[in-house]
Amino acid sequence: MSPIKILAIVGSLRKDSYNRQLAMLAKEIVGDRAEFEILEYSDVPLLNQDIEFPPPEPVKRVREAAKAADGIWFFTPEYNHFFPGVLKNLIDWLSLPAGKERPVLIGKPAAISGTTTGMHATACAQDALVTLISYINMDVMNAPRLTIPYILEQVDEGGRVTLTKSRKYLERQADAFLAFVRKRVEDAEREAAKA
C-alpha cells in the first residue's frame, strides 16, 4: 500500500497561530508514516453563488488537495464558543459538488485537535465542527479528540509551542488517526478489488 496522505486544515489564518504550530508538531510526530500537508487557503474567497461556476482558482486548488487526501485533520481555535468563520467558509466550498463530481469531503476520515489560551480549550468549537462535518458525511474519529487549554503554559521563551505537558496526547491521537485512516483505505481497496 502506498503511503497515506493527511491534509491538515488549520482554522486560523495567522502565520504563527498556536493551532498552526500544533499542526506542525503533528507533522513532526507523524514523520515518514504518512505524507502530511498543511493546506494554505487564505486566498479562498467568501462563498458567493455569483462566482460558484466556474469556481475560482483557489477553490479548485483546495478541492484538489482535499480530493487527494486520505484523511483530513482539523486544528481549530475557538472564537466565541465556535470555530472560526474562515474554516466554515472553506468547508462550505468543499461541501459543494464540483460539476458532476460529488463533494470532495464525503466519506473522508476526519480528526480534530485544538488549542487556546483560555481554560475551555476548544471543546465547544470542536463539538460544533463535528456537527457540521458529520452532516456533510465525513467519517469522524470522535475519540481521541485533543483539546489543549492554557497553551501559553506550553510555549518557550520565543513563544513557540513546545507541548511540554501535552505532547503524549498529540502522539496518541496521531497514532489513532493513522490507524483509522489506514483501515478506511484498506477497506476501500478491498471493496474496489471485489467490483
mmCIF file of C-alpha atoms in Angstrom:
data_model
loop_
_atom_site.group_PDB
_atom_site.id
_atom_site.type_symbol
_atom_site.label_atom_id
_atom_site.label_comp_id
_atom_site.label_asym_id
_atom_site.label_seq_id
_atom_site.Cartn_x
_atom_site.Cartn_y
_atom_site.Cartn_z
ATOM 1 C CA MET A 1 0.000 0.000 0.000
ATOM 2 C CA SER A 2 1.308 3.476 -0.873
ATOM 3 C CA PRO A 3 1.811 5.988 1.957
ATOM 4 C CA ILE A 4 -1.401 7.547 3.186
ATOM 5 C CA LYS A 5 -1.922 11.271 2.693
ATOM 6 C CA ILE A 6 -3.048 13.505 5.540
ATOM 7 C CA LEU A 7 -4.260 17.025 4.826
ATOM 8 C CA ALA A 8 -4.158 19.341 7.845
ATOM 9 C CA ILE A 9 -6.606 22.235 7.865
ATOM 10 C CA VAL A 10 -5.881 24.950 10.414
ATOM 11 C CA GLY A 11 -8.789 27.147 11.466
ATOM 12 C CA SER A 12 -6.633 30.238 11.936
ATOM 13 C CA LEU A 13 -5.005 32.178 9.118
ATOM 14 C CA ARG A 14 -2.399 33.767 11.393
ATOM 15 C CA LYS A 15 1.077 32.734 10.234
ATOM 16 C CA ASP A 16 2.297 31.669 13.690
ATOM 17 C CA SER A 17 -1.027 30.718 15.248
ATOM 18 C CA TYR A 18 -0.888 28.236 18.091
ATOM 19 C CA ASN A 19 -3.037 25.809 16.113
ATOM 20 C CA ARG A 20 -0.729 26.044 13.106
ATOM 21 C CA GLN A 21 2.156 25.278 15.433
ATOM 22 C CA LEU A 22 0.151 22.349 16.798
ATOM 23 C CA ALA A 23 -0.297 21.085 13.238
ATOM 24 C CA MET A 24 3.450 21.406 12.640
ATOM 25 C CA LEU A 25 4.123 19.321 15.746
ATOM 26 C CA ALA A 26 1.637 16.732 14.483
ATOM 27 C CA LYS A 27 3.527 16.634 11.182
ATOM 28 C CA GLU A 28 6.757 16.027 13.085
ATOM 29 C CA ILE A 29 5.150 13.236 15.120
ATOM 30 C CA VAL A 30 3.669 11.577 12.016
ATOM 31 C CA GLY A 31 7.110 11.677 10.394
ATOM 32 C CA ASP A 32 7.544 9.319 7.471
ATOM 33 C CA ARG A 33 4.496 7.223 8.371
ATOM 34 C CA ALA A 34 2.360 9.374 6.054
ATOM 35 C CA GLU A 35 2.529 12.316 3.699
ATOM 36 C CA PHE A 36 1.381 15.332 5.708
ATOM 37 C CA GLU A 37 0.451 18.658 4.124
ATOM 38 C CA ILE A 38 -0.903 21.815 5.757
ATOM 39 C CA LEU A 39 -3.490 23.405 3.481
ATOM 40 C CA GLU A 40 -2.955 27.049 2.572
ATOM 41 C CA TYR A 41 -6.292 28.702 1.899
ATOM 42 C CA SER A 42 -6.099 32.394 2.823
ATOM 43 C CA ASP A 43 -6.845 33.267 -0.817
ATOM 44 C CA VAL A 44 -10.152 31.356 -0.915
ATOM 45 C CA PRO A 45 -12.927 33.955 -1.363
ATOM 46 C CA LEU A 46 -16.147 34.127 0.600
ATOM 47 C CA LEU A 47 -18.686 31.723 -0.827
ATOM 48 C CA ASN A 48 -20.904 33.569 -3.271
ATOM 49 C CA GLN A 49 -23.158 31.882 -5.805
ATOM 50 C CA ASP A 50 -22.233 34.578 -8.320
ATOM 51 C CA ILE A 51 -18.744 33.062 -8.531
ATOM 52 C CA GLU A 52 -19.602 29.406 -7.839
ATOM 53 C CA PHE A 53 -19.443 28.352 -11.537
ATOM 54 C CA PRO A 54 -16.791 28.186 -12.706
ATOM 55 C CA PRO A 55 -15.111 28.106 -9.297
ATOM 56 C CA PRO A 56 -12.223 30.490 -8.621
ATOM 57 C CA GLU A 57 -8.718 29.064 -8.991
ATOM 58 C CA PRO A 58 -8.070 28.981 -5.202
ATOM 59 C CA VAL A 59 -11.211 26.882 -4.761
ATOM 60 C CA LYS A 60 -10.109 24.465 -7.480
ATOM 61 C CA ARG A 61 -6.728 24.145 -5.743
ATOM 62 C CA VAL A 62 -8.134 23.360 -2.285
ATOM 63 C CA ARG A 63 -10.649 20.923 -3.761
ATOM 64 C CA GLU A 64 -7.846 19.024 -5.475
ATOM 65 C CA ALA A 65 -5.829 18.916 -2.244
ATOM 66 C CA ALA A 66 -8.813 17.597 -0.279
ATOM 67 C CA LYS A 67 -9.685 15.102 -3.004
ATOM 68 C CA ALA A 68 -6.134 13.698 -2.999
ATOM 69 C CA ALA A 69 -6.052 13.293 0.788
ATOM 70 C CA ASP A 70 -6.872 10.011 2.513
ATOM 71 C CA GLY A 71 -7.693 11.825 5.753
ATOM 72 C CA ILE A 72 -8.386 15.388 6.932
ATOM 73 C CA TRP A 73 -7.052 16.582 10.308
ATOM 74 C CA PHE A 74 -8.606 19.806 11.579
ATOM 75 C CA PHE A 75 -6.737 22.069 14.010
ATOM 76 C CA THR A 76 -9.085 24.739 15.236
ATOM 77 C CA PRO A 77 -9.091 27.605 17.700
ATOM 78 C CA GLU A 78 -12.298 28.667 19.402
ATOM 79 C CA TYR A 79 -13.850 32.081 18.800
ATOM 80 C CA ASN A 80 -16.909 32.866 20.961
ATOM 81 C CA HIS A 81 -17.520 29.147 21.629
ATOM 82 C CA PHE A 82 -17.419 28.338 17.911
ATOM 83 C CA PHE A 83 -14.909 27.520 15.203
ATOM 84 C CA PRO A 84 -13.713 30.413 13.001
ATOM 85 C CA GLY A 85 -15.645 31.784 10.057
ATOM 86 C CA VAL A 86 -12.733 31.208 7.662
ATOM 87 C CA LEU A 87 -12.910 27.486 8.424
ATOM 88 C CA LYS A 88 -16.674 27.425 7.910
ATOM 89 C CA ASN A 89 -16.259 29.217 4.582
ATOM 90 C CA LEU A 90 -13.642 26.706 3.423
ATOM 91 C CA ILE A 91 -15.790 23.732 4.433
ATOM 92 C CA ASP A 92 -18.794 25.274 2.668
ATOM 93 C CA TRP A 93 -16.791 25.471 -0.566
ATOM 94 C CA LEU A 94 -15.507 21.902 -0.121
ATOM 95 C CA SER A 95 -19.015 20.616 0.574
ATOM 96 C CA LEU A 96 -20.294 21.695 -2.843
ATOM 97 C CA PRO A 97 -20.213 19.342 -5.828
ATOM 98 C CA ALA A 98 -17.645 20.186 -8.474
ATOM 99 C CA GLY A 99 -19.508 19.773 -11.741
ATOM 100 C CA LYS A 100 -20.528 16.122 -11.976
ATOM 101 C CA GLU A 101 -18.177 15.062 -9.173
ATOM 102 C CA ARG A 102 -19.548 14.598 -5.697
ATOM 103 C CA PRO A 103 -18.289 16.885 -2.896
ATOM 104 C CA VAL A 104 -14.695 16.019 -2.018
ATOM 105 C CA LEU A 105 -15.253 15.693 1.762
ATOM 106 C CA ILE A 106 -17.886 12.950 1.586
ATOM 107 C CA GLY A 107 -16.626 9.855 3.390
ATOM 108 C CA LYS A 108 -13.219 11.354 4.231
ATOM 109 C CA PRO A 109 -11.846 10.285 7.627
ATOM 110 C CA ALA A 110 -11.506 13.312 9.919
ATOM 111 C CA ALA A 111 -9.768 14.068 13.209
ATOM 112 C CA ILE A 112 -9.978 17.239 15.293
ATOM 113 C CA SER A 113 -7.479 18.948 17.585
ATOM 114 C CA GLY A 114 -7.350 22.425 19.001
ATOM 115 C CA THR A 115 -5.753 24.723 21.498
ATOM 116 C CA THR A 116 -6.426 28.118 23.001
ATOM 117 C CA THR A 117 -5.066 30.408 25.666
ATOM 118 C CA GLY A 118 -8.123 30.010 27.926
ATOM 119 C CA MET A 119 -9.356 27.292 30.226
ATOM 120 C CA HIS A 120 -12.127 25.962 27.991
ATOM 121 C CA ALA A 121 -9.698 24.841 25.285
ATOM 122 C CA THR A 122 -11.705 24.222 22.104
ATOM 123 C CA ALA A 123 -14.370 21.757 23.242
ATOM 124 C CA CYS A 124 -17.329 23.894 22.129
ATOM 125 C CA ALA A 125 -15.741 24.666 18.773
ATOM 126 C CA GLN A 126 -14.941 21.013 18.226
ATOM 127 C CA ASP A 127 -18.479 19.904 19.070
ATOM 128 C CA ALA A 128 -19.850 22.435 16.573
ATOM 129 C CA LEU A 129 -17.345 21.283 13.960
ATOM 130 C CA VAL A 130 -18.337 17.634 14.494
ATOM 131 C CA THR A 131 -21.965 18.614 13.907
ATOM 132 C CA LEU A 132 -21.063 20.235 10.593
ATOM 133 C CA ILE A 133 -18.688 17.626 9.227
ATOM 134 C CA SER A 134 -20.990 14.785 10.290
ATOM 135 C CA TYR A 135 -23.816 16.464 8.395
ATOM 136 C CA ILE A 136 -21.712 16.545 5.223
ATOM 137 C CA ASN A 137 -20.940 12.861 5.789
ATOM 138 C CA MET A 138 -17.288 12.884 6.782
ATOM 139 C CA ASP A 139 -16.103 9.826 8.728
ATOM 140 C CA VAL A 140 -15.301 11.420 12.094
ATOM 141 C CA MET A 141 -12.871 9.851 14.548
ATOM 142 C CA ASN A 142 -14.558 11.086 17.720
ATOM 143 C CA ALA A 143 -12.007 9.561 20.078
ATOM 144 C CA PRO A 144 -9.458 10.559 20.836
ATOM 145 C CA ARG A 145 -10.011 14.242 20.197
ATOM 146 C CA LEU A 146 -7.485 16.708 21.581
ATOM 147 C CA THR A 147 -8.298 19.946 23.395
ATOM 148 C CA ILE A 148 -5.388 21.792 24.985
ATOM 149 C CA PRO A 149 -6.193 24.680 27.372
ATOM 150 C CA TYR A 150 -3.780 27.364 28.555
ATOM 151 C CA ILE A 151 -1.359 26.878 25.675
ATOM 152 C CA LEU A 152 0.800 29.756 26.924
ATOM 153 C CA GLU A 153 1.946 27.400 29.687
ATOM 154 C CA GLN A 154 3.473 25.210 26.982
ATOM 155 C CA VAL A 155 5.490 27.691 24.937
ATOM 156 C CA ASP A 156 9.173 28.554 25.072
ATOM 157 C CA GLU A 157 10.701 31.994 25.626
ATOM 158 C CA GLY A 158 10.218 32.828 21.956
ATOM 159 C CA GLY A 159 6.510 31.965 22.055
ATOM 160 C CA ARG A 160 6.894 28.674 20.183
ATOM 161 C CA VAL A 161 4.593 25.835 21.209
ATOM 162 C CA THR A 162 6.586 23.045 22.876
ATOM 163 C CA LEU A 163 3.788 20.868 24.305
ATOM 164 C CA THR A 164 5.815 20.074 27.414
ATOM 165 C CA LYS A 165 2.720 18.586 29.083
ATOM 166 C CA SER A 166 0.513 17.557 26.174
ATOM 167 C CA ARG A 167 2.807 16.006 23.582
ATOM 168 C CA LYS A 168 1.909 12.450 24.610
ATOM 169 C CA TYR A 169 -1.754 13.194 23.897
ATOM 170 C CA LEU A 170 -0.942 14.512 20.428
ATOM 171 C CA GLU A 171 1.186 11.415 19.819
ATOM 172 C CA ARG A 172 -1.693 9.198 20.913
ATOM 173 C CA GLN A 173 -4.108 10.997 18.597
ATOM 174 C CA ALA A 174 -1.666 10.802 15.675
ATOM 175 C CA ASP A 175 -1.242 7.056 16.159
ATOM 176 C CA ALA A 176 -5.002 6.557 16.373
ATOM 177 C CA PHE A 177 -5.759 8.682 13.319
ATOM 178 C CA LEU A 178 -3.142 6.996 11.150
ATOM 179 C CA ALA A 179 -4.628 3.612 12.069
ATOM 180 C CA PHE A 180 -8.169 4.950 11.479
ATOM 181 C CA VAL A 181 -7.279 6.278 8.011
ATOM 182 C CA ARG A 182 -5.230 3.225 7.049
ATOM 183 C CA LYS A 183 -8.147 0.922 7.865
ATOM 184 C CA ARG A 184 -10.528 3.031 5.752
ATOM 185 C CA VAL A 185 -8.074 2.970 2.835
ATOM 186 C CA GLU A 186 -7.589 -0.797 3.107
ATOM 187 C CA ASP A 187 -11.363 -1.360 3.306
ATOM 188 C CA ALA A 188 -11.881 0.771 0.188
ATOM 189 C CA GLU A 189 -9.160 -1.119 -1.689
ATOM 190 C CA ARG A 190 -10.799 -4.458 -0.789
ATOM 191 C CA GLU A 191 -14.179 -3.205 -1.988
ATOM 192 C CA ALA A 192 -12.659 -1.937 -5.236
ATOM 193 C CA ALA A 193 -10.978 -5.322 -5.821
ATOM 194 C CA LYS A 194 -14.354 -7.072 -5.481
ATOM 195 C CA ALA A 195 -16.043 -4.816 -8.042
#
